[in-house]
Amino acid sequence: MPSQALAIGQFAKAPHNASRSPCPVVNALANHGYIERSGRKIYMEDLNASLRHVGMSSLLGSVFAIPTYFEFQNPHTEYRKKPVGTFERVWALIKNPYVFFDYFGCWKADQTIEGRKYLNLVDLASHGAIEHDISLTRRDVDQEEGNNDPQKDLIKQMIDSSSDKNNLTVEDLGKFIKARIQQQLKDNPGLVYGPAEHQVNCGQVALMMGCFGDGKTIPISYVKAIFQDERLPIKEGWTKRSWWRSMGLLEFFGAVRAMTTAVGVKF
């Protein structure tokens, strides 16, 4: 069905030559038309607004969406730049608190239309920003498969890690992440995975558990919809959290602590 005939919220697989990201939830938002189905020329306000459709609060959604529109700083060349002084850093934070998360930046300087910044979803695969080694279902940037495309074997391994075969628990996912770390230490000699990457990884899993599960478990049927089809699991019974009980910052931080405890990795 042509994308122009689809209602916003209606699911359709990604059109030919669509741009997609390493994040299946963001891809699902595109497949449902909450952002451009092509995945191209996504403006900040549209990406930010789309995250409310998975039950994130406006503030929590903005923490993830807005900083991605800072300019991408290639970790291989960033060390050459002159360090920013303390006063300049504090003043930048006063002017724009989202600068605290500027390392999430995926935007490139030529991506503007009439002064408005945009991203293509593939930009979210920019390594060293919000993307990191040891994804749940993507391989690492230095591996042959690359860091953007879903890997069927990893999705199966994640699903198979369920202890009751009906749900994934925080503990199940903790064990799976720990196993992924051990495997990637063998498979990827160039692995980059420290406390910062681990915190982001656990944060992304915590979002999934809070927005699509009850914070402690998520049905396998939901996981299959999100990771295999890149689709919101509406027909499986999921409903978006209402605005007054959307996932906020305090809940998120608590969920991240629980996830890091479940993984149990020390750095």
PDB file of C-alpha atoms in Angstrom:
ATOM      1  CA  MET A   1       0.000   0.000   0.000  1.00  0.00           C
ATOM      2  CA  PRO A   2       1.476   3.425  -0.888  1.00  0.00           C
ATOM      3  CA  SER A   3       2.623   5.310   2.200  1.00  0.00           C
ATOM      4  CA  GLN A   4       0.431   8.321   1.316  1.00  0.00           C
ATOM      5  CA  ALA A   5      -2.676   6.077   1.670  1.00  0.00           C
ATOM      6  CA  LEU A   6      -1.746   4.912   5.158  1.00  0.00           C
ATOM      7  CA  ALA A   7      -3.228   6.484   8.260  1.00  0.00           C
ATOM      8  CA  ILE A   8      -0.903   7.664  11.003  1.00  0.00           C
ATOM      9  CA  GLY A   9      -0.610   4.769  13.416  1.00  0.00           C
ATOM     10  CA  GLN A  10      -1.260   2.126  10.761  1.00  0.00           C
ATOM     11  CA  PHE A  11       1.574  -0.366  10.410  1.00  0.00           C
ATOM     12  CA  ALA A  12       3.342  -1.069   7.129  1.00  0.00           C
ATOM     13  CA  LYS A  13       6.749  -2.564   6.483  1.00  0.00           C
ATOM     14  CA  ALA A  14       9.520  -0.126   5.633  1.00  0.00           C
ATOM     15  CA  PRO A  15       9.310   1.063   2.019  1.00  0.00           C
ATOM     16  CA  HIS A  16      12.070   0.275  -0.446  1.00  0.00           C
ATOM     17  CA  ASN A  17      15.279   2.209   0.250  1.00  0.00           C
ATOM     18  CA  ALA A  18      13.945   3.470   3.576  1.00  0.00           C
ATOM     19  CA  SER A  19      16.449   4.682   6.162  1.00  0.00           C
ATOM     20  CA  ARG A  20      16.371   2.707   9.389  1.00  0.00           C
ATOM     21  CA  SER A  21      18.262   2.790  12.683  1.00  0.00           C
ATOM     22  CA  PRO A  22      19.754   0.242  15.108  1.00  0.00           C
ATOM     23  CA  CYS A  23      16.762   0.857  17.415  1.00  0.00           C
ATOM     24  CA  PRO A  24      13.747  -1.352  16.623  1.00  0.00           C
ATOM     25  CA  VAL A  25      11.370   0.910  18.562  1.00  0.00           C
ATOM     26  CA  VAL A  26      12.335   4.010  16.564  1.00  0.00           C
ATOM     27  CA  ASN A  27      12.002   1.923  13.395  1.00  0.00           C
ATOM     28  CA  ALA A  28       8.551   0.818  14.566  1.00  0.00           C
ATOM     29  CA  LEU A  29       7.537   4.460  15.031  1.00  0.00           C
ATOM     30  CA  ALA A  30       8.475   5.044  11.385  1.00  0.00           C
ATOM     31  CA  ASN A  31       6.648   1.896  10.273  1.00  0.00           C
ATOM     32  CA  HIS A  32       3.529   3.221  12.017  1.00  0.00           C
ATOM     33  CA  GLY A  33       3.886   6.681  10.479  1.00  0.00           C
ATOM     34  CA  TYR A  34       4.531   8.592  13.704  1.00  0.00           C
ATOM     35  CA  ILE A  35       7.667   9.886  11.999  1.00  0.00           C
ATOM     36  CA  GLU A  36       8.411   9.898   8.264  1.00  0.00           C
ATOM     37  CA  ARG A  37       7.942   6.354   6.950  1.00  0.00           C
ATOM     38  CA  SER A  38      10.960   6.830   4.699  1.00  0.00           C
ATOM     39  CA  GLY A  39      13.087   7.438   7.789  1.00  0.00           C
ATOM     40  CA  ARG A  40      14.564  10.499   6.086  1.00  0.00           C
ATOM     41  CA  LYS A  41      14.570  14.174   7.018  1.00  0.00           C
ATOM     42  CA  ILE A  42      13.278  13.633  10.556  1.00  0.00           C
ATOM     43  CA  TYR A  43      12.987  16.937  12.403  1.00  0.00           C
ATOM     44  CA  MET A  44      13.723  17.150  16.121  1.00  0.00           C
ATOM     45  CA  GLU A  45      10.208  18.110  17.178  1.00  0.00           C
ATOM     46  CA  ASP A  46       8.746  15.153  15.270  1.00  0.00           C
ATOM     47  CA  LEU A  47      11.128  12.581  16.760  1.00  0.00           C
ATOM     48  CA  ASN A  48      10.571  14.066  20.204  1.00  0.00           C
ATOM     49  CA  ALA A  49       6.765  13.962  19.872  1.00  0.00           C
ATOM     50  CA  SER A  50       6.800  10.407  18.491  1.00  0.00           C
ATOM     51  CA  LEU A  51       8.260   8.959  21.694  1.00  0.00           C
ATOM     52  CA  ARG A  52       5.031   9.752  23.545  1.00  0.00           C
ATOM     53  CA  HIS A  53       3.375   7.078  21.396  1.00  0.00           C
ATOM     54  CA  VAL A  54       5.293   4.399  23.304  1.00  0.00           C
ATOM     55  CA  GLY A  55       4.417   5.804  26.735  1.00  0.00           C
ATOM     56  CA  MET A  56       7.447   7.955  27.566  1.00  0.00           C
ATOM     57  CA  SER A  57       6.835  11.229  29.368  1.00  0.00           C
ATOM     58  CA  SER A  58       7.564  14.427  27.471  1.00  0.00           C
ATOM     59  CA  LEU A  59      10.634  15.088  29.628  1.00  0.00           C
ATOM     60  CA  LEU A  60      12.058  11.576  29.365  1.00  0.00           C
ATOM     61  CA  GLY A  61      11.446  11.478  25.623  1.00  0.00           C
ATOM     62  CA  SER A  62      13.186  14.807  25.163  1.00  0.00           C
ATOM     63  CA  VAL A  63      16.284  13.531  27.003  1.00  0.00           C
ATOM     64  CA  PHE A  64      16.674  10.877  24.319  1.00  0.00           C
ATOM     65  CA  ALA A  65      15.449  12.786  21.255  1.00  0.00           C
ATOM     66  CA  ILE A  66      16.819  16.319  21.558  1.00  0.00           C
ATOM     67  CA  PRO A  67      20.500  15.505  22.234  1.00  0.00           C
ATOM     68  CA  THR A  68      20.719  13.390  19.069  1.00  0.00           C
ATOM     69  CA  TYR A  69      20.522  16.676  17.139  1.00  0.00           C
ATOM     70  CA  PHE A  70      23.857  17.858  18.512  1.00  0.00           C
ATOM     71  CA  GLU A  71      26.650  17.451  16.015  1.00  0.00           C
ATOM     72  CA  PHE A  72      28.230  14.012  15.858  1.00  0.00           C
ATOM     73  CA  GLN A  73      31.696  13.941  17.405  1.00  0.00           C
ATOM     74  CA  ASN A  74      33.712  11.136  15.882  1.00  0.00           C
ATOM     75  CA  PRO A  75      35.469   9.405  18.801  1.00  0.00           C
ATOM     76  CA  HIS A  76      38.459   8.654  16.540  1.00  0.00           C
ATOM     77  CA  THR A  77      39.149  12.370  15.990  1.00  0.00           C
ATOM     78  CA  GLU A  78      37.547  14.080  18.995  1.00  0.00           C
ATOM     79  CA  TYR A  79      40.737  13.813  21.063  1.00  0.00           C
ATOM     80  CA  ARG A  80      42.444  16.244  18.681  1.00  0.00           C
ATOM     81  CA  LYS A  81      40.158  19.104  19.657  1.00  0.00           C
ATOM     82  CA  LYS A  82      41.083  21.646  22.283  1.00  0.00           C
ATOM     83  CA  PRO A  83      39.382  20.766  25.611  1.00  0.00           C
ATOM     84  CA  VAL A  84      36.441  22.951  26.606  1.00  0.00           C
ATOM     85  CA  GLY A  85      37.075  24.986  29.746  1.00  0.00           C
ATOM     86  CA  THR A  86      34.984  24.570  32.878  1.00  0.00           C
ATOM     87  CA  PHE A  87      33.373  28.021  32.583  1.00  0.00           C
ATOM     88  CA  GLU A  88      32.436  27.448  28.944  1.00  0.00           C
ATOM     89  CA  ARG A  89      30.942  24.067  29.813  1.00  0.00           C
ATOM     90  CA  VAL A  90      28.900  25.436  32.732  1.00  0.00           C
ATOM     91  CA  TRP A  91      27.680  28.384  30.657  1.00  0.00           C
ATOM     92  CA  ALA A  92      26.647  26.027  27.842  1.00  0.00           C
ATOM     93  CA  LEU A  93      24.664  23.936  30.347  1.00  0.00           C
ATOM     94  CA  ILE A  94      22.912  27.031  31.684  1.00  0.00           C
ATOM     95  CA  LYS A  95      21.911  28.048  28.169  1.00  0.00           C
ATOM     96  CA  ASN A  96      20.855  24.540  27.139  1.00  0.00           C
ATOM     97  CA  PRO A  97      20.682  21.749  29.776  1.00  0.00           C
ATOM     98  CA  TYR A  98      20.522  19.120  27.030  1.00  0.00           C
ATOM     99  CA  VAL A  99      24.216  19.845  26.382  1.00  0.00           C
ATOM    100  CA  PHE A 100      24.840  17.446  29.278  1.00  0.00           C
ATOM    101  CA  PHE A 101      23.936  14.658  26.827  1.00  0.00           C
ATOM    102  CA  ASP A 102      25.676  16.101  23.770  1.00  0.00           C
ATOM    103  CA  TYR A 103      27.653  12.874  23.353  1.00  0.00           C
ATOM    104  CA  PHE A 104      24.379  11.419  21.967  1.00  0.00           C
ATOM    105  CA  GLY A 105      24.769  13.747  18.977  1.00  0.00           C
ATOM    106  CA  CYS A 106      24.260  12.108  15.565  1.00  0.00           C
ATOM    107  CA  TRP A 107      23.593  15.178  13.418  1.00  0.00           C
ATOM    108  CA  LYS A 108      25.942  16.189  10.588  1.00  0.00           C
ATOM    109  CA  ALA A 109      26.555  19.813   9.712  1.00  0.00           C
ATOM    110  CA  ASP A 110      25.148  19.594   6.168  1.00  0.00           C
ATOM    111  CA  GLN A 111      21.793  18.227   7.340  1.00  0.00           C
ATOM    112  CA  THR A 112      19.638  21.349   7.382  1.00  0.00           C
ATOM    113  CA  ILE A 113      16.626  22.588   5.431  1.00  0.00           C
ATOM    114  CA  GLU A 114      15.889  26.291   5.716  1.00  0.00           C
ATOM    115  CA  GLY A 115      17.841  26.407   8.958  1.00  0.00           C
ATOM    116  CA  ARG A 116      16.113  23.395  10.513  1.00  0.00           C
ATOM    117  CA  LYS A 117      18.198  20.386  11.474  1.00  0.00           C
ATOM    118  CA  TYR A 118      17.122  16.936  10.394  1.00  0.00           C
ATOM    119  CA  LEU A 119      18.339  13.381  10.826  1.00  0.00           C
ATOM    120  CA  ASN A 120      18.012  10.285   8.696  1.00  0.00           C
ATOM    121  CA  LEU A 121      17.370   7.266  10.898  1.00  0.00           C
ATOM    122  CA  VAL A 122      20.592   5.598   9.775  1.00  0.00           C
ATOM    123  CA  ASP A 123      22.433   8.478  11.480  1.00  0.00           C
ATOM    124  CA  LEU A 124      21.479   6.898  14.815  1.00  0.00           C
ATOM    125  CA  ALA A 125      23.980   4.165  13.933  1.00  0.00           C
ATOM    126  CA  SER A 126      26.844   6.682  14.229  1.00  0.00           C
ATOM    127  CA  HIS A 127      29.230   4.715  16.407  1.00  0.00           C
ATOM    128  CA  GLY A 128      30.193   6.217  19.721  1.00  0.00           C
ATOM    129  CA  ALA A 129      27.103   8.422  20.062  1.00  0.00           C
ATOM    130  CA  ILE A 130      23.900   6.795  21.339  1.00  0.00           C
ATOM    131  CA  GLU A 131      24.886   3.605  19.472  1.00  0.00           C
ATOM    132  CA  HIS A 132      27.322   1.291  21.231  1.00  0.00           C
ATOM    133  CA  ASP A 133      28.952  -2.115  20.975  1.00  0.00           C
ATOM    134  CA  ILE A 134      27.097  -5.107  22.470  1.00  0.00           C
ATOM    135  CA  SER A 135      23.589  -4.307  21.322  1.00  0.00           C
ATOM    136  CA  LEU A 136      20.896  -6.839  22.141  1.00  0.00           C
ATOM    137  CA  THR A 137      20.231  -7.708  18.490  1.00  0.00           C
ATOM    138  CA  ARG A 138      22.893  -5.984  16.369  1.00  0.00           C
ATOM    139  CA  ARG A 139      26.522  -6.889  15.914  1.00  0.00           C
ATOM    140  CA  ASP A 140      29.322  -4.404  16.569  1.00  0.00           C
ATOM    141  CA  VAL A 141      30.462  -1.761  14.114  1.00  0.00           C
ATOM    142  CA  ASP A 142      33.784  -3.534  13.500  1.00  0.00           C
ATOM    143  CA  GLN A 143      32.114  -6.818  12.595  1.00  0.00           C
ATOM    144  CA  GLU A 144      31.203  -7.867   9.062  1.00  0.00           C
ATOM    145  CA  GLU A 145      27.451  -7.608   9.665  1.00  0.00           C
ATOM    146  CA  GLY A 146      27.762  -4.010  10.875  1.00  0.00           C
ATOM    147  CA  ASN A 147      25.887  -2.326  13.702  1.00  0.00           C
ATOM    148  CA  ASN A 148      22.612  -1.365  12.031  1.00  0.00           C
ATOM    149  CA  ASP A 149      20.849  -4.461  10.722  1.00  0.00           C
ATOM    150  CA  PRO A 150      18.931  -6.851  13.007  1.00  0.00           C
ATOM    151  CA  GLN A 151      20.528 -10.279  13.375  1.00  0.00           C
ATOM    152  CA  LYS A 152      18.058 -13.156  13.444  1.00  0.00           C
ATOM    153  CA  ASP A 153      20.336 -15.378  15.492  1.00  0.00           C
ATOM    154  CA  LEU A 154      20.691 -12.748  18.225  1.00  0.00           C
ATOM    155  CA  ILE A 155      16.948 -12.154  18.336  1.00  0.00           C
ATOM    156  CA  LYS A 156      16.428 -15.907  18.726  1.00  0.00           C
ATOM    157  CA  GLN A 157      19.070 -16.102  21.458  1.00  0.00           C
ATOM    158  CA  MET A 158      17.370 -13.275  23.348  1.00  0.00           C
ATOM    159  CA  ILE A 159      13.948 -14.912  23.076  1.00  0.00           C
ATOM    160  CA  ASP A 160      15.393 -18.300  24.056  1.00  0.00           C
ATOM    161  CA  SER A 161      16.844 -16.743  27.207  1.00  0.00           C
ATOM    162  CA  SER A 162      13.326 -16.587  28.679  1.00  0.00           C
ATOM    163  CA  SER A 163      13.138 -18.759  31.793  1.00  0.00           C
ATOM    164  CA  ASP A 164       9.433 -19.562  31.350  1.00  0.00           C
ATOM    165  CA  LYS A 165       9.204 -19.298  27.511  1.00  0.00           C
ATOM    166  CA  ASN A 166       6.301 -16.832  27.815  1.00  0.00           C
ATOM    167  CA  ASN A 167       7.966 -13.704  29.184  1.00  0.00           C
ATOM    168  CA  LEU A 168      11.363 -12.093  29.462  1.00  0.00           C
ATOM    169  CA  THR A 169      12.244 -10.869  32.937  1.00  0.00           C
ATOM    170  CA  VAL A 170      14.827  -8.315  34.019  1.00  0.00           C
ATOM    171  CA  GLU A 171      16.877 -11.255  35.310  1.00  0.00           C
ATOM    172  CA  ASP A 172      16.599 -13.093  31.954  1.00  0.00           C
ATOM    173  CA  LEU A 173      17.792 -10.033  30.073  1.00  0.00           C
ATOM    174  CA  GLY A 174      20.560  -9.437  32.610  1.00  0.00           C
ATOM    175  CA  LYS A 175      21.919 -12.922  31.952  1.00  0.00           C
ATOM    176  CA  PHE A 176      21.568 -12.409  28.193  1.00  0.00           C
ATOM    177  CA  ILE A 177      23.510  -9.129  28.247  1.00  0.00           C
ATOM    178  CA  LYS A 178      26.231 -10.714  30.368  1.00  0.00           C
ATOM    179  CA  ALA A 179      26.484 -13.587  27.870  1.00  0.00           C
ATOM    180  CA  ARG A 180      26.639 -11.078  24.991  1.00  0.00           C
ATOM    181  CA  ILE A 181      29.532  -9.288  26.694  1.00  0.00           C
ATOM    182  CA  GLN A 182      31.440 -12.537  27.128  1.00  0.00           C
ATOM    183  CA  GLN A 183      30.797 -13.532  23.499  1.00  0.00           C
ATOM    184  CA  GLN A 184      31.809 -10.168  22.056  1.00  0.00           C
ATOM    185  CA  LEU A 185      35.047 -10.173  24.035  1.00  0.00           C
ATOM    186  CA  LYS A 186      35.911 -13.246  21.958  1.00  0.00           C
ATOM    187  CA  ASP A 187      34.398 -12.159  18.627  1.00  0.00           C
ATOM    188  CA  ASN A 188      35.429  -8.496  18.463  1.00  0.00           C
ATOM    189  CA  PRO A 189      39.063  -7.632  19.252  1.00  0.00           C
ATOM    190  CA  GLY A 190      38.238  -3.943  18.789  1.00  0.00           C
ATOM    191  CA  LEU A 191      35.407  -3.999  21.310  1.00  0.00           C
ATOM    192  CA  VAL A 192      34.710  -0.700  23.074  1.00  0.00           C
ATOM    193  CA  TYR A 193      32.466  -1.288  26.088  1.00  0.00           C
ATOM    194  CA  GLY A 194      32.979   0.443  29.397  1.00  0.00           C
ATOM    195  CA  PRO A 195      30.790   1.963  32.128  1.00  0.00           C
ATOM    196  CA  ALA A 196      29.318   4.659  29.838  1.00  0.00           C
ATOM    197  CA  GLU A 197      28.313   2.199  27.109  1.00  0.00           C
ATOM    198  CA  HIS A 198      26.964  -0.222  29.699  1.00  0.00           C
ATOM    199  CA  GLN A 199      24.828   2.494  31.285  1.00  0.00           C
ATOM    200  CA  VAL A 200      23.322   3.402  27.902  1.00  0.00           C
ATOM    201  CA  ASN A 201      22.748  -0.280  27.086  1.00  0.00           C
ATOM    202  CA  CYS A 202      20.958  -0.931  30.365  1.00  0.00           C
ATOM    203  CA  GLY A 203      18.989   2.288  29.922  1.00  0.00           C
ATOM    204  CA  GLN A 204      17.677   1.176  26.544  1.00  0.00           C
ATOM    205  CA  VAL A 205      16.579  -2.173  27.968  1.00  0.00           C
ATOM    206  CA  ALA A 206      14.973  -0.414  30.939  1.00  0.00           C
ATOM    207  CA  LEU A 207      12.934   1.724  28.539  1.00  0.00           C
ATOM    208  CA  MET A 208      11.667  -1.371  26.755  1.00  0.00           C
ATOM    209  CA  MET A 209      10.679  -3.031  30.033  1.00  0.00           C
ATOM    210  CA  GLY A 210       8.948   0.092  31.331  1.00  0.00           C
ATOM    211  CA  CYS A 211       7.134   1.119  28.153  1.00  0.00           C
ATOM    212  CA  PHE A 212       6.121  -2.319  26.865  1.00  0.00           C
ATOM    213  CA  GLY A 213       6.201  -4.425  30.017  1.00  0.00           C
ATOM    214  CA  ASP A 214       5.392  -3.914  33.661  1.00  0.00           C
ATOM    215  CA  GLY A 215       8.951  -2.945  34.539  1.00  0.00           C
ATOM    216  CA  LYS A 216       9.860  -6.483  35.576  1.00  0.00           C
ATOM    217  CA  THR A 217       8.600  -8.641  32.709  1.00  0.00           C
ATOM    218  CA  ILE A 218       7.652  -8.292  29.046  1.00  0.00           C
ATOM    219  CA  PRO A 219       5.636 -10.872  27.065  1.00  0.00           C
ATOM    220  CA  ILE A 220       7.587 -12.796  24.413  1.00  0.00           C
ATOM    221  CA  SER A 221       4.839 -11.937  21.914  1.00  0.00           C
ATOM    222  CA  TYR A 222       5.610  -8.236  22.407  1.00  0.00           C
ATOM    223  CA  VAL A 223       9.338  -8.871  22.012  1.00  0.00           C
ATOM    224  CA  LYS A 224       8.762 -10.701  18.722  1.00  0.00           C
ATOM    225  CA  ALA A 225       6.611  -7.875  17.369  1.00  0.00           C
ATOM    226  CA  ILE A 226       9.179  -5.217  18.294  1.00  0.00           C
ATOM    227  CA  PHE A 227      12.359  -7.017  17.240  1.00  0.00           C
ATOM    228  CA  GLN A 228      11.227  -9.301  14.409  1.00  0.00           C
ATOM    229  CA  ASP A 229       8.593  -7.098  12.747  1.00  0.00           C
ATOM    230  CA  GLU A 230       9.697  -3.680  14.091  1.00  0.00           C
ATOM    231  CA  ARG A 231       6.061  -3.129  14.934  1.00  0.00           C
ATOM    232  CA  LEU A 232       4.270  -1.865  18.052  1.00  0.00           C
ATOM    233  CA  PRO A 233       2.649  -4.942  19.667  1.00  0.00           C
ATOM    234  CA  ILE A 234      -0.885  -3.555  19.528  1.00  0.00           C
ATOM    235  CA  LYS A 235      -2.549  -6.670  18.118  1.00  0.00           C
ATOM    236  CA  GLU A 236      -0.817  -8.733  20.821  1.00  0.00           C
ATOM    237  CA  GLY A 237      -2.642  -6.695  23.469  1.00  0.00           C
ATOM    238  CA  TRP A 238      -0.239  -3.875  24.307  1.00  0.00           C
ATOM    239  CA  THR A 239      -1.673  -0.442  25.004  1.00  0.00           C
ATOM    240  CA  LYS A 240       0.295   2.748  25.457  1.00  0.00           C
ATOM    241  CA  ARG A 241       0.587   4.016  29.001  1.00  0.00           C
ATOM    242  CA  SER A 242      -1.739   6.965  29.601  1.00  0.00           C
ATOM    243  CA  TRP A 243      -0.105  10.381  29.909  1.00  0.00           C
ATOM    244  CA  TRP A 244      -0.562  10.592  33.691  1.00  0.00           C
ATOM    245  CA  ARG A 245       1.265   7.302  34.198  1.00  0.00           C
ATOM    246  CA  SER A 246       3.805   7.575  31.388  1.00  0.00           C
ATOM    247  CA  MET A 247       7.373   6.516  32.117  1.00  0.00           C
ATOM    248  CA  GLY A 248       9.184   9.449  33.702  1.00  0.00           C
ATOM    249  CA  LEU A 249      12.745  10.197  34.754  1.00  0.00           C
ATOM    250  CA  LEU A 250      12.521   8.852  38.311  1.00  0.00           C
ATOM    251  CA  GLU A 251      11.043   5.550  37.191  1.00  0.00           C
ATOM    252  CA  PHE A 252      13.616   5.343  34.411  1.00  0.00           C
ATOM    253  CA  PHE A 253      16.608   5.868  36.707  1.00  0.00           C
ATOM    254  CA  GLY A 254      15.298   3.228  39.095  1.00  0.00           C
ATOM    255  CA  ALA A 255      14.813   0.790  36.209  1.00  0.00           C
ATOM    256  CA  VAL A 256      18.371   1.389  34.988  1.00  0.00           C
ATOM    257  CA  ARG A 257      19.735   0.594  38.463  1.00  0.00           C
ATOM    258  CA  ALA A 258      17.711  -2.622  38.538  1.00  0.00           C
ATOM    259  CA  MET A 259      18.973  -3.589  35.086  1.00  0.00           C
ATOM    260  CA  THR A 260      22.647  -2.953  35.902  1.00  0.00           C
ATOM    261  CA  THR A 261      22.239  -4.988  39.096  1.00  0.00           C
ATOM    262  CA  ALA A 262      20.711  -7.869  37.107  1.00  0.00           C
ATOM    263  CA  VAL A 263      23.638  -7.897  34.669  1.00  0.00           C
ATOM    264  CA  GLY A 264      26.098  -7.798  37.553  1.00  0.00           C
ATOM    265  CA  VAL A 265      29.153  -6.717  35.547  1.00  0.00           C
ATOM    266  CA  LYS A 266      31.883  -4.779  37.357  1.00  0.00           C
ATOM    267  CA  PHE A 267      34.164  -2.345  35.525  1.00  0.00           C
TER     268      PHE A 267
END
